[in-house]
mmCIF file of C-alpha atoms in Angstrom:
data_model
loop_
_atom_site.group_PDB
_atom_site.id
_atom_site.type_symbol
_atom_site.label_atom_id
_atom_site.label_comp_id
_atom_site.label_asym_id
_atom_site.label_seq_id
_atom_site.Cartn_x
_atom_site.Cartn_y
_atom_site.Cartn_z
ATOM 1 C CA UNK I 173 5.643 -37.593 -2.623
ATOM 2 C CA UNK I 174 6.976 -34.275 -1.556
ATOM 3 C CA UNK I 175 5.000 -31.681 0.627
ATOM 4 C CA UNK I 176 3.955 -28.615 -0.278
ATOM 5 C CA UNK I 177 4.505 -25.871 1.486
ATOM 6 C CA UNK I 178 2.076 -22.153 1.818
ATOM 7 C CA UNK I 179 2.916 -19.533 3.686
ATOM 8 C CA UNK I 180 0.540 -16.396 4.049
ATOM 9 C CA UNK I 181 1.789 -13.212 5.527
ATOM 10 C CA UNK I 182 -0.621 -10.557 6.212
ATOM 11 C CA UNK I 183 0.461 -6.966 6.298
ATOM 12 C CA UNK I 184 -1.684 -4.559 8.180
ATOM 13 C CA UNK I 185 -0.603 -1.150 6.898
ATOM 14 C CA UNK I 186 -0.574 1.292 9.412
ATOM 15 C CA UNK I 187 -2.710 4.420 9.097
ATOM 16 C CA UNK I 188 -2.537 3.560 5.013
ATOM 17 C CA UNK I 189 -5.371 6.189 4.021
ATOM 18 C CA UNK I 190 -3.877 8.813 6.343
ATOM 19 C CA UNK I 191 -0.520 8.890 5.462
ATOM 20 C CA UNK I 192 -0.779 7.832 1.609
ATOM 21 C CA UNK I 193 2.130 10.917 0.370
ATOM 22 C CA UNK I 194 0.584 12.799 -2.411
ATOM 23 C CA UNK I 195 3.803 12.773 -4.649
ATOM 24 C CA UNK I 196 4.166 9.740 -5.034
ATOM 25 C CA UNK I 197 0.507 9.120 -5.618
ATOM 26 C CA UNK I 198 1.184 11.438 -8.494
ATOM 27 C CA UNK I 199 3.903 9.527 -9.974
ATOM 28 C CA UNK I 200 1.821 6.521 -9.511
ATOM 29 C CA UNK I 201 -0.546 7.982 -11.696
ATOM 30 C CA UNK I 202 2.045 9.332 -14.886
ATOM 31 C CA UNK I 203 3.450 5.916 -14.884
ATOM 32 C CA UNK I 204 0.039 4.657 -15.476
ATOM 33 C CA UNK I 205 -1.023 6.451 -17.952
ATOM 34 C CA UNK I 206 -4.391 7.621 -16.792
ATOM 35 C CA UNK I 207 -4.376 10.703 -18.974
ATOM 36 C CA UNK I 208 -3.383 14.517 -18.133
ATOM 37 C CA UNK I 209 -7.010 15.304 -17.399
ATOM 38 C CA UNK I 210 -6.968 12.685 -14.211
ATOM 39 C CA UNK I 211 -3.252 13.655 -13.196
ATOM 40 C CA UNK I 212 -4.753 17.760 -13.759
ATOM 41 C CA UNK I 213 -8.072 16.904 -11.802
ATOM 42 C CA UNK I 214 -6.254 15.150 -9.050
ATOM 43 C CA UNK I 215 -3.508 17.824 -8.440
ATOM 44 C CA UNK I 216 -6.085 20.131 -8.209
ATOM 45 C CA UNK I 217 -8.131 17.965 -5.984
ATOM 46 C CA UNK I 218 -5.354 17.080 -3.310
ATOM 47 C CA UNK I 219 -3.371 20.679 -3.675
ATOM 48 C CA UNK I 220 -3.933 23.419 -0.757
ATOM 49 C CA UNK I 221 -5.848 20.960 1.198
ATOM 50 C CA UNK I 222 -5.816 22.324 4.761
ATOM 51 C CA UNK I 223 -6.758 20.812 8.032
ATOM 52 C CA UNK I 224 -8.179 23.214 11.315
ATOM 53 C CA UNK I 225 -8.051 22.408 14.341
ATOM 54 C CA UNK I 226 -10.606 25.054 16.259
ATOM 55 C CA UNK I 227 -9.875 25.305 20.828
ATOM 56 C CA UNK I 228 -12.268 28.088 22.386
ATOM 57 C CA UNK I 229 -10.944 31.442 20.284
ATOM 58 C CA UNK I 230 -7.909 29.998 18.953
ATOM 59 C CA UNK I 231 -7.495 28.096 15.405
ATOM 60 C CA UNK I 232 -4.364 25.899 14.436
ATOM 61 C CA UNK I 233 -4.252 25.141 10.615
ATOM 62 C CA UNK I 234 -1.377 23.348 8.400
ATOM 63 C CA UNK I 235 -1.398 22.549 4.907
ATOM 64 C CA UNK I 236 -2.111 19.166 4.255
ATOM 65 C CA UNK I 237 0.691 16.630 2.140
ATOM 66 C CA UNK I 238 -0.732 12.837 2.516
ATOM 67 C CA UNK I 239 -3.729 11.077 3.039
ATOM 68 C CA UNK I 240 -6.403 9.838 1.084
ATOM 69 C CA UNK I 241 -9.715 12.011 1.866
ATOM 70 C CA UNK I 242 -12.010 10.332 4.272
ATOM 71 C CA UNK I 243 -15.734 10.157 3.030
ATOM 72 C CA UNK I 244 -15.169 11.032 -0.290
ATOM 73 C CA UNK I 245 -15.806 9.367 -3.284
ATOM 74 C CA UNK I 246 -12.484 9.818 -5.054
ATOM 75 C CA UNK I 247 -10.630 8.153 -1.928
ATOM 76 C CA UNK I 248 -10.553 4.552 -2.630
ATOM 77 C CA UNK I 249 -9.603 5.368 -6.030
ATOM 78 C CA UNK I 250 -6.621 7.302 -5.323
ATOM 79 C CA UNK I 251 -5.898 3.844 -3.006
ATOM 80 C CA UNK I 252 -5.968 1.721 -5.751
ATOM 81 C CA UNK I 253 -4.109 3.983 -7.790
ATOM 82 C CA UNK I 254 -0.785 3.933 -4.941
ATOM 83 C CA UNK I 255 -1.460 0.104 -4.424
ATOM 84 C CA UNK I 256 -1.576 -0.821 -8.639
ATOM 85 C CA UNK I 257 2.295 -0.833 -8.959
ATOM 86 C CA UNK I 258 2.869 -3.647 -6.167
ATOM 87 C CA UNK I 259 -0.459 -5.660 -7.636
ATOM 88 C CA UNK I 260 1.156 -5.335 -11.622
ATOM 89 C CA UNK I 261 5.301 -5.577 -10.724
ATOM 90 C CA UNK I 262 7.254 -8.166 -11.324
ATOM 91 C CA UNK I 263 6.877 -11.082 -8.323
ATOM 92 C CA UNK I 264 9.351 -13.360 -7.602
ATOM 93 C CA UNK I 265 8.058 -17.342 -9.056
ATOM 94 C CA UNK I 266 5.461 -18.454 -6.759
ATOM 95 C CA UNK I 267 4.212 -15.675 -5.186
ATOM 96 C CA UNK I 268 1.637 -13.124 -5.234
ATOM 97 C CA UNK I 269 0.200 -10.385 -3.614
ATOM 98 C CA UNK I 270 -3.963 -9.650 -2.697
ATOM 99 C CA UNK I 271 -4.901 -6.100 -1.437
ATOM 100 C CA UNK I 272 -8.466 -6.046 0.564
ATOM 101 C CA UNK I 273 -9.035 -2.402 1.259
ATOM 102 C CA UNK I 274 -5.599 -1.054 3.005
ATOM 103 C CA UNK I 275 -4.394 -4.327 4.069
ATOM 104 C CA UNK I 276 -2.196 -6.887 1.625
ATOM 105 C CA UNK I 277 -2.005 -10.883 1.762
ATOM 106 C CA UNK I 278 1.610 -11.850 0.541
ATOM 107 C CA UNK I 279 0.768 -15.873 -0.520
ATOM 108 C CA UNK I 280 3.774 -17.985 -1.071
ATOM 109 C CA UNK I 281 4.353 -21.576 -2.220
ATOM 110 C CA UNK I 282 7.349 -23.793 -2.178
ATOM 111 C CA UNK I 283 8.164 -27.158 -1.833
ATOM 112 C CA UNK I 284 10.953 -27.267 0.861
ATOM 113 C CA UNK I 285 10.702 -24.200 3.666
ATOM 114 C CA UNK I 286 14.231 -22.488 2.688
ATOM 115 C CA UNK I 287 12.525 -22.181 -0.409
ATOM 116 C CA UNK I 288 9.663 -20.913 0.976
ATOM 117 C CA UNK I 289 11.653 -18.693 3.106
ATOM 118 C CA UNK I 290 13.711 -17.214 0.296
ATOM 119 C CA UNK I 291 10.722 -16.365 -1.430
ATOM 120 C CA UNK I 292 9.167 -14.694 1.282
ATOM 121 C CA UNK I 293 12.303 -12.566 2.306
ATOM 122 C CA UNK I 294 12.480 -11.269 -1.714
ATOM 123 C CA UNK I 295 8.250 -10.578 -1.651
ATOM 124 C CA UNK I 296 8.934 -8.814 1.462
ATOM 125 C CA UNK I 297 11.085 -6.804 0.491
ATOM 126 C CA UNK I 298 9.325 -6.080 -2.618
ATOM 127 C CA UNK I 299 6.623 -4.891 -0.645
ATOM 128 C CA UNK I 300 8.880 -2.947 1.861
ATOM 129 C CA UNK I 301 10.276 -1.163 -0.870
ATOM 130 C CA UNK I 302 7.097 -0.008 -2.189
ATOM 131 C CA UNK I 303 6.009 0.808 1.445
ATOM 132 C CA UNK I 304 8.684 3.042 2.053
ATOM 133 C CA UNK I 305 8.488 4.787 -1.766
ATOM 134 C CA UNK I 306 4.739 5.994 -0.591
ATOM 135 C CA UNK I 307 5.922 7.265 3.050
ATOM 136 C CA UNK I 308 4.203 4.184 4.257
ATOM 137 C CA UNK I 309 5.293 1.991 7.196
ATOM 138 C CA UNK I 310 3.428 -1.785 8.416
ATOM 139 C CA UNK I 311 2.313 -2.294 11.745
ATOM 140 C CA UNK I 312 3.817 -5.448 13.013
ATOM 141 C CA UNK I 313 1.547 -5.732 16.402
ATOM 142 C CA UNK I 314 -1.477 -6.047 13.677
ATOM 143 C CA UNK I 315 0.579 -8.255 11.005
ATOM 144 C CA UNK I 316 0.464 -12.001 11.022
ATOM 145 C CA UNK I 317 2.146 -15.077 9.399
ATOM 146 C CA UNK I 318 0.324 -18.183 8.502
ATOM 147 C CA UNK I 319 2.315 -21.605 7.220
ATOM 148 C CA UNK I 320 0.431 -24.311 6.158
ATOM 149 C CA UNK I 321 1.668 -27.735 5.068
ATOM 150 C CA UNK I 322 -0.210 -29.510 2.463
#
């Protein structure tokens, strides 16, 4: 009988609905095919957003380019728009991804560990990829890796 190998590697995205980079939210959206009227509404929703920062008599302001809006309704939604393409792409065998809010489970299975391993390195990198394509980065202090043997 051979064991079965599991790894789990948890990926804490760092500052995910802060930093979520509108254009690429809105390609996320064309390639899904949600319909002109969403892409229209959510331009108009995300462009000429402006953040102020008020001291005593002075204001700073600067024209906002990322994040998903705390609070509001829409936010999660624009989430789960950026997060659909790593959920629905192509996944090396045995492997998969789970999203819970702005943090992602990578689960792999193998039989031997370089197997494992090899699997691992191409889902991370997967994931990486699509990180980095949204502006996004991981935060390794609050990511963790779990093997189990069965």
């Amino acid at each position: 009988r051979r064991e079965k190998y599991v790894v789990g590697v948890f990926l804490d995205i760092s500052g995910a609905f802060d930093c979520l980079w509108w254009a690429q939210l809105m390609k996320d959206l064309e390639k899904v095919k949600c319909g002109s009227g969403l892409i229209a509404l959510t331009k108009s929703y995300l462009d000429g957003r402006k953040a102020h920062l008020a001291i005593g008599d002075m204001t700073l302001s600067t024209t906002l380019t990322k994040g998903c809006p705390q609070g509001s309704e829409f936010g999660p939604d624009l989430w789960r728009y950026a997060v659909n393409p790593l959920l629905s792409g192509d996944l090396p065998p045995g492997t998969e991804i789970v999203a819970y809010a702005d943090d992602l489970a990578l689960l792999i299975s193998g039989k031997h560990r370089p197997e494992l391993t090899e699997r691992a390195n191409a889902l991370l990198e997967i994931a990486s990829r699509w990180a980095s394509d949204r502006k996004l980065t991981f935060s390794a202090a609050n990511s963790q890796t779990l093997w189990i043997k069965g």
